[in-house]
Every structure is written in structure tokens, then in C-alpha cells.
Amino acid sequence: MDDLMALFPEIDEKASCDKARQKLKEYRHYARLAGRPLTDLKSPSMDGMPKAQSFQNGTEAALVARLDKVLDAEAHLGVIDNALALCKFQSKWLLYFCYCTPEELEMWQVAERMGLGSVGTAKRQKTAALFEFAESYPNHELIVLRNETSKQLISD
């Protein structure tokens, strides 16, 4: 029996849901980063004359740094969107209303939009949806195994 447990380690569903929740809480932040317009940046000007010493164009550096942030934010959003797309229809929309709308919604508003009978039902379904999202996330990055949780508790 112990050999079987070694092959299939137990998943800590609560810790996995916590990691999924933290990842989804970043969604609005990444959306703001990816959606910010770049109109305040100007193209660097060149006078055509050779210079003896090299220099870094401050505008170019700012543009590159900004573009890196935007691309990173878009990549994070893409991964989250793909993981949500792999979830069941109900789970996807429940998580969308909880974490991905422009404004934060209260749980009663989520329950109302989803046509669920009560806030308690919405909370139970949200927990299941978070675990489903954790399972759908690439490379199982959000899945926490029981022995990992025990090791973390011992080391703390």
C-alpha cells in the first residue's frame, strides 16, 4: 500500500486552491499592465553624427522596459485564460465573475449572476472551481502535494 502511495502522492486540495486563488487575484493587475496605452513614449531622435562614447537612449530604455512588462503581463493573462478555458463551463464563469471582471464583485453578486440559489452554494462551487483551475494550470504548478505541505510546516 505504501508503494502505491509513493506512486500517487496525495494532493493537498486546500493548499492547491490557495495557490490558484493567489494566481487569479493577479489577473486584474496583469490586465491593467497589458492594457495601458503606450502613447506617452516618443521615438528616439538621431542627429546622424558619430559619437566617441556610447550612450543609452533613455527613451528607448523606457520603451523596452515598458514593452517587457506588457509582454510579460500578456503572457500571464494568456496562461490564466487558457487554464480557465479548460475548466467546466460553470467553473470558468464563476471564476471569471470572482477574479476577472473590471470591478470586484461581492459573492452575493456572483451568486446572482450565476443563477445560484445562495452565497453558500456559490462558495462551495468556487472552492471546487479553484481546484479545477489548479489542475488545469500548465505543468501542475498550482498543485501542492501533501508531503510538500508537511515539509513546509516542519521547516517553518
PDB file of C-alpha atoms in Angstrom:
ATOM      1  CA  MET A   1       0.000   0.000   0.000  1.00  0.00           C
ATOM      2  CA  ASP A   2       2.876   2.387   0.786  1.00  0.00           C
ATOM      3  CA  ASP A   3       4.330   1.695  -2.665  1.00  0.00           C
ATOM      4  CA  LEU A   4       1.030   2.770  -4.213  1.00  0.00           C
ATOM      5  CA  MET A   5       1.037   5.985  -2.155  1.00  0.00           C
ATOM      6  CA  ALA A   6       4.564   6.708  -3.371  1.00  0.00           C
ATOM      7  CA  LEU A   7       3.407   6.371  -6.979  1.00  0.00           C
ATOM      8  CA  PHE A   8       0.366   8.583  -6.463  1.00  0.00           C
ATOM      9  CA  PRO A   9       1.104  11.172  -3.790  1.00  0.00           C
ATOM     10  CA  GLU A  10      -1.857  12.811  -2.120  1.00  0.00           C
ATOM     11  CA  ILE A  11      -2.835  16.269  -3.276  1.00  0.00           C
ATOM     12  CA  ASP A  12      -3.404  18.976  -0.687  1.00  0.00           C
ATOM     13  CA  GLU A  13      -6.597  20.429  -2.140  1.00  0.00           C
ATOM     14  CA  LYS A  14      -6.784  23.380   0.261  1.00  0.00           C
ATOM     15  CA  ALA A  15      -3.200  24.478  -0.431  1.00  0.00           C
ATOM     16  CA  SER A  16      -3.746  23.974  -4.172  1.00  0.00           C
ATOM     17  CA  CYS A  17      -6.897  26.121  -4.026  1.00  0.00           C
ATOM     18  CA  ASP A  18      -4.951  28.791  -2.124  1.00  0.00           C
ATOM     19  CA  LYS A  19      -2.287  28.874  -4.858  1.00  0.00           C
ATOM     20  CA  ALA A  20      -4.994  29.045  -7.544  1.00  0.00           C
ATOM     21  CA  ARG A  21      -6.687  31.910  -5.681  1.00  0.00           C
ATOM     22  CA  GLN A  22      -3.400  33.845  -5.477  1.00  0.00           C
ATOM     23  CA  LYS A  23      -2.763  33.346  -9.193  1.00  0.00           C
ATOM     24  CA  LEU A  24      -6.266  34.502 -10.143  1.00  0.00           C
ATOM     25  CA  LYS A  25      -6.003  37.550  -7.846  1.00  0.00           C
ATOM     26  CA  GLU A  26      -3.176  38.751 -10.122  1.00  0.00           C
ATOM     27  CA  TYR A  27      -5.486  38.811 -13.160  1.00  0.00           C
ATOM     28  CA  ARG A  28      -6.715  42.403 -12.809  1.00  0.00           C
ATOM     29  CA  HIS A  29      -3.163  43.633 -12.188  1.00  0.00           C
ATOM     30  CA  TYR A  30      -1.879  41.954 -15.351  1.00  0.00           C
ATOM     31  CA  ALA A  31      -4.877  43.241 -17.323  1.00  0.00           C
ATOM     32  CA  ARG A  32      -4.090  46.811 -16.263  1.00  0.00           C
ATOM     33  CA  LEU A  33      -0.433  46.379 -17.228  1.00  0.00           C
ATOM     34  CA  ALA A  34      -1.254  44.890 -20.613  1.00  0.00           C
ATOM     35  CA  GLY A  35      -3.957  47.452 -21.410  1.00  0.00           C
ATOM     36  CA  ARG A  36      -2.086  50.669 -20.639  1.00  0.00           C
ATOM     37  CA  PRO A  37      -1.547  52.766 -23.808  1.00  0.00           C
ATOM     38  CA  LEU A  38       1.977  53.495 -24.968  1.00  0.00           C
ATOM     39  CA  THR A  39       1.172  56.932 -26.439  1.00  0.00           C
ATOM     40  CA  ASP A  40       3.284  58.805 -23.886  1.00  0.00           C
ATOM     41  CA  LEU A  41       6.509  57.355 -25.336  1.00  0.00           C
ATOM     42  CA  LYS A  42       8.403  59.189 -28.071  1.00  0.00           C
ATOM     43  CA  SER A  43      10.713  57.828 -30.703  1.00  0.00           C
ATOM     44  CA  PRO A  44      14.417  58.494 -30.095  1.00  0.00           C
ATOM     45  CA  SER A  45      15.959  61.209 -32.262  1.00  0.00           C
ATOM     46  CA  MET A  46      19.266  60.770 -34.073  1.00  0.00           C
ATOM     47  CA  ASP A  47      21.383  63.576 -35.489  1.00  0.00           C
ATOM     48  CA  GLY A  48      23.418  61.318 -37.778  1.00  0.00           C
ATOM     49  CA  MET A  49      26.759  62.377 -36.321  1.00  0.00           C
ATOM     50  CA  PRO A  50      29.087  59.708 -34.896  1.00  0.00           C
ATOM     51  CA  LYS A  51      29.808  59.910 -31.194  1.00  0.00           C
ATOM     52  CA  ALA A  52      33.029  58.937 -29.453  1.00  0.00           C
ATOM     53  CA  GLN A  53      31.368  57.476 -26.375  1.00  0.00           C
ATOM     54  CA  SER A  54      28.405  55.147 -26.338  1.00  0.00           C
ATOM     55  CA  PHE A  55      25.254  56.213 -24.586  1.00  0.00           C
ATOM     56  CA  GLN A  56      21.963  54.705 -23.671  1.00  0.00           C
ATOM     57  CA  ASN A  57      18.925  56.398 -25.082  1.00  0.00           C
ATOM     58  CA  GLY A  58      16.663  56.932 -22.067  1.00  0.00           C
ATOM     59  CA  THR A  59      13.506  56.913 -24.149  1.00  0.00           C
ATOM     60  CA  GLU A  60      14.497  53.671 -25.830  1.00  0.00           C
ATOM     61  CA  ALA A  61      15.316  52.061 -22.480  1.00  0.00           C
ATOM     62  CA  ALA A  62      11.942  53.161 -21.102  1.00  0.00           C
ATOM     63  CA  LEU A  63      10.175  51.773 -24.170  1.00  0.00           C
ATOM     64  CA  VAL A  64      11.948  48.419 -23.896  1.00  0.00           C
ATOM     65  CA  ALA A  65      11.237  48.171 -20.158  1.00  0.00           C
ATOM     66  CA  ARG A  66       7.581  49.056 -20.715  1.00  0.00           C
ATOM     67  CA  LEU A  67       7.257  46.607 -23.589  1.00  0.00           C
ATOM     68  CA  ASP A  68       8.804  43.848 -21.453  1.00  0.00           C
ATOM     69  CA  LYS A  69       6.207  44.489 -18.739  1.00  0.00           C
ATOM     70  CA  VAL A  70       3.366  44.483 -21.271  1.00  0.00           C
ATOM     71  CA  LEU A  71       4.554  41.272 -22.929  1.00  0.00           C
ATOM     72  CA  ASP A  72       5.041  39.609 -19.543  1.00  0.00           C
ATOM     73  CA  ALA A  73       1.547  40.679 -18.451  1.00  0.00           C
ATOM     74  CA  GLU A  74       0.029  39.434 -21.721  1.00  0.00           C
ATOM     75  CA  ALA A  75       1.821  36.099 -21.310  1.00  0.00           C
ATOM     76  CA  HIS A  76       0.469  35.696 -17.761  1.00  0.00           C
ATOM     77  CA  LEU A  77      -3.046  36.581 -18.945  1.00  0.00           C
ATOM     78  CA  GLY A  78      -2.770  34.057 -21.771  1.00  0.00           C
ATOM     79  CA  VAL A  79      -1.772  31.248 -19.405  1.00  0.00           C
ATOM     80  CA  ILE A  80      -4.607  32.096 -16.999  1.00  0.00           C
ATOM     81  CA  ASP A  81      -7.138  32.377 -19.856  1.00  0.00           C
ATOM     82  CA  ASN A  82      -6.057  29.003 -21.263  1.00  0.00           C
ATOM     83  CA  ALA A  83      -6.372  27.338 -17.854  1.00  0.00           C
ATOM     84  CA  LEU A  84      -9.839  28.877 -17.409  1.00  0.00           C
ATOM     85  CA  ALA A  85     -10.848  27.614 -20.859  1.00  0.00           C
ATOM     86  CA  LEU A  86     -10.006  24.058 -19.752  1.00  0.00           C
ATOM     87  CA  CYS A  87     -12.378  24.296 -16.784  1.00  0.00           C
ATOM     88  CA  LYS A  88     -16.023  23.257 -16.925  1.00  0.00           C
ATOM     89  CA  PHE A  89     -18.404  25.954 -18.172  1.00  0.00           C
ATOM     90  CA  GLN A  90     -19.866  26.712 -14.724  1.00  0.00           C
ATOM     91  CA  SER A  91     -16.432  26.799 -13.074  1.00  0.00           C
ATOM     92  CA  LYS A  92     -14.986  29.066 -15.749  1.00  0.00           C
ATOM     93  CA  TRP A  93     -17.736  31.661 -15.372  1.00  0.00           C
ATOM     94  CA  LEU A  94     -17.766  31.504 -11.596  1.00  0.00           C
ATOM     95  CA  LEU A  95     -14.018  32.206 -11.502  1.00  0.00           C
ATOM     96  CA  TYR A  96     -14.408  34.878 -14.184  1.00  0.00           C
ATOM     97  CA  PHE A  97     -17.000  36.752 -12.116  1.00  0.00           C
ATOM     98  CA  CYS A  98     -14.884  36.380  -8.968  1.00  0.00           C
ATOM     99  CA  TYR A  99     -11.492  37.409 -10.379  1.00  0.00           C
ATOM    100  CA  CYS A 100     -11.595  38.681 -13.968  1.00  0.00           C
ATOM    101  CA  THR A 101     -14.278  41.366 -14.200  1.00  0.00           C
ATOM    102  CA  PRO A 102     -13.124  45.001 -14.304  1.00  0.00           C
ATOM    103  CA  GLU A 103     -14.752  45.651 -10.929  1.00  0.00           C
ATOM    104  CA  GLU A 104     -14.590  43.308  -7.951  1.00  0.00           C
ATOM    105  CA  LEU A 105     -17.924  41.670  -7.241  1.00  0.00           C
ATOM    106  CA  GLU A 106     -19.269  40.590  -3.871  1.00  0.00           C
ATOM    107  CA  MET A 107     -20.076  36.895  -3.529  1.00  0.00           C
ATOM    108  CA  TRP A 108     -23.823  37.597  -3.479  1.00  0.00           C
ATOM    109  CA  GLN A 109     -23.446  39.394  -6.827  1.00  0.00           C
ATOM    110  CA  VAL A 110     -21.576  36.415  -8.273  1.00  0.00           C
ATOM    111  CA  ALA A 111     -24.275  34.042  -6.983  1.00  0.00           C
ATOM    112  CA  GLU A 112     -26.962  36.249  -8.511  1.00  0.00           C
ATOM    113  CA  ARG A 113     -25.231  36.488 -11.914  1.00  0.00           C
ATOM    114  CA  MET A 114     -24.659  32.739 -11.968  1.00  0.00           C
ATOM    115  CA  GLY A 115     -28.253  31.995 -11.006  1.00  0.00           C
ATOM    116  CA  LEU A 116     -27.162  30.083  -7.913  1.00  0.00           C
ATOM    117  CA  GLY A 117     -29.564  29.732  -5.022  1.00  0.00           C
ATOM    118  CA  SER A 118     -27.364  31.118  -2.269  1.00  0.00           C
ATOM    119  CA  VAL A 119     -23.990  32.552  -1.364  1.00  0.00           C
ATOM    120  CA  GLY A 120     -23.155  29.279   0.400  1.00  0.00           C
ATOM    121  CA  THR A 121     -23.722  27.330  -2.821  1.00  0.00           C
ATOM    122  CA  ALA A 122     -21.562  29.813  -4.721  1.00  0.00           C
ATOM    123  CA  LYS A 123     -18.750  29.474  -2.154  1.00  0.00           C
ATOM    124  CA  ARG A 124     -18.814  25.659  -2.339  1.00  0.00           C
ATOM    125  CA  GLN A 125     -18.760  25.751  -6.136  1.00  0.00           C
ATOM    126  CA  LYS A 126     -15.973  28.346  -6.059  1.00  0.00           C
ATOM    127  CA  THR A 127     -13.785  26.014  -3.986  1.00  0.00           C
ATOM    128  CA  ALA A 128     -14.347  23.203  -6.493  1.00  0.00           C
ATOM    129  CA  ALA A 129     -13.691  25.616  -9.384  1.00  0.00           C
ATOM    130  CA  LEU A 130     -10.423  26.791  -7.824  1.00  0.00           C
ATOM    131  CA  PHE A 131      -9.191  23.207  -7.571  1.00  0.00           C
ATOM    132  CA  GLU A 132     -10.268  22.569 -11.160  1.00  0.00           C
ATOM    133  CA  PHE A 133      -8.309  25.669 -12.225  1.00  0.00           C
ATOM    134  CA  ALA A 134      -5.261  24.443 -10.282  1.00  0.00           C
ATOM    135  CA  GLU A 135      -5.463  21.121 -12.132  1.00  0.00           C
ATOM    136  CA  SER A 136      -5.797  22.937 -15.473  1.00  0.00           C
ATOM    137  CA  TYR A 137      -2.831  25.247 -14.927  1.00  0.00           C
ATOM    138  CA  PRO A 138       0.232  24.291 -17.023  1.00  0.00           C
ATOM    139  CA  ASN A 139       2.777  21.874 -15.580  1.00  0.00           C
ATOM    140  CA  HIS A 140       0.615  21.443 -12.461  1.00  0.00           C
ATOM    141  CA  GLU A 141       2.389  24.486 -10.980  1.00  0.00           C
ATOM    142  CA  LEU A 142      -0.529  25.185  -8.658  1.00  0.00           C
ATOM    143  CA  ILE A 143      -0.889  21.632  -7.349  1.00  0.00           C
ATOM    144  CA  VAL A 144       0.526  21.115  -3.856  1.00  0.00           C
ATOM    145  CA  LEU A 145       1.272  17.584  -2.691  1.00  0.00           C
ATOM    146  CA  ARG A 146       0.649  16.566   0.922  1.00  0.00           C
ATOM    147  CA  ASN A 147       4.280  15.689   1.617  1.00  0.00           C
ATOM    148  CA  GLU A 148       5.313  19.160   0.322  1.00  0.00           C
ATOM    149  CA  THR A 149       2.894  20.790   2.770  1.00  0.00           C
ATOM    150  CA  SER A 150       4.256  18.700   5.655  1.00  0.00           C
ATOM    151  CA  LYS A 151       7.838  19.638   4.753  1.00  0.00           C
ATOM    152  CA  GLN A 152       6.899  23.330   4.639  1.00  0.00           C
ATOM    153  CA  LEU A 153       5.240  23.130   8.058  1.00  0.00           C
ATOM    154  CA  ILE A 154       8.261  21.376   9.580  1.00  0.00           C
ATOM    155  CA  SER A 155      10.759  23.876   8.118  1.00  0.00           C
ATOM    156  CA  ASP A 156       8.730  26.890   9.328  1.00  0.00           C
TER     157      ASP A 156
END
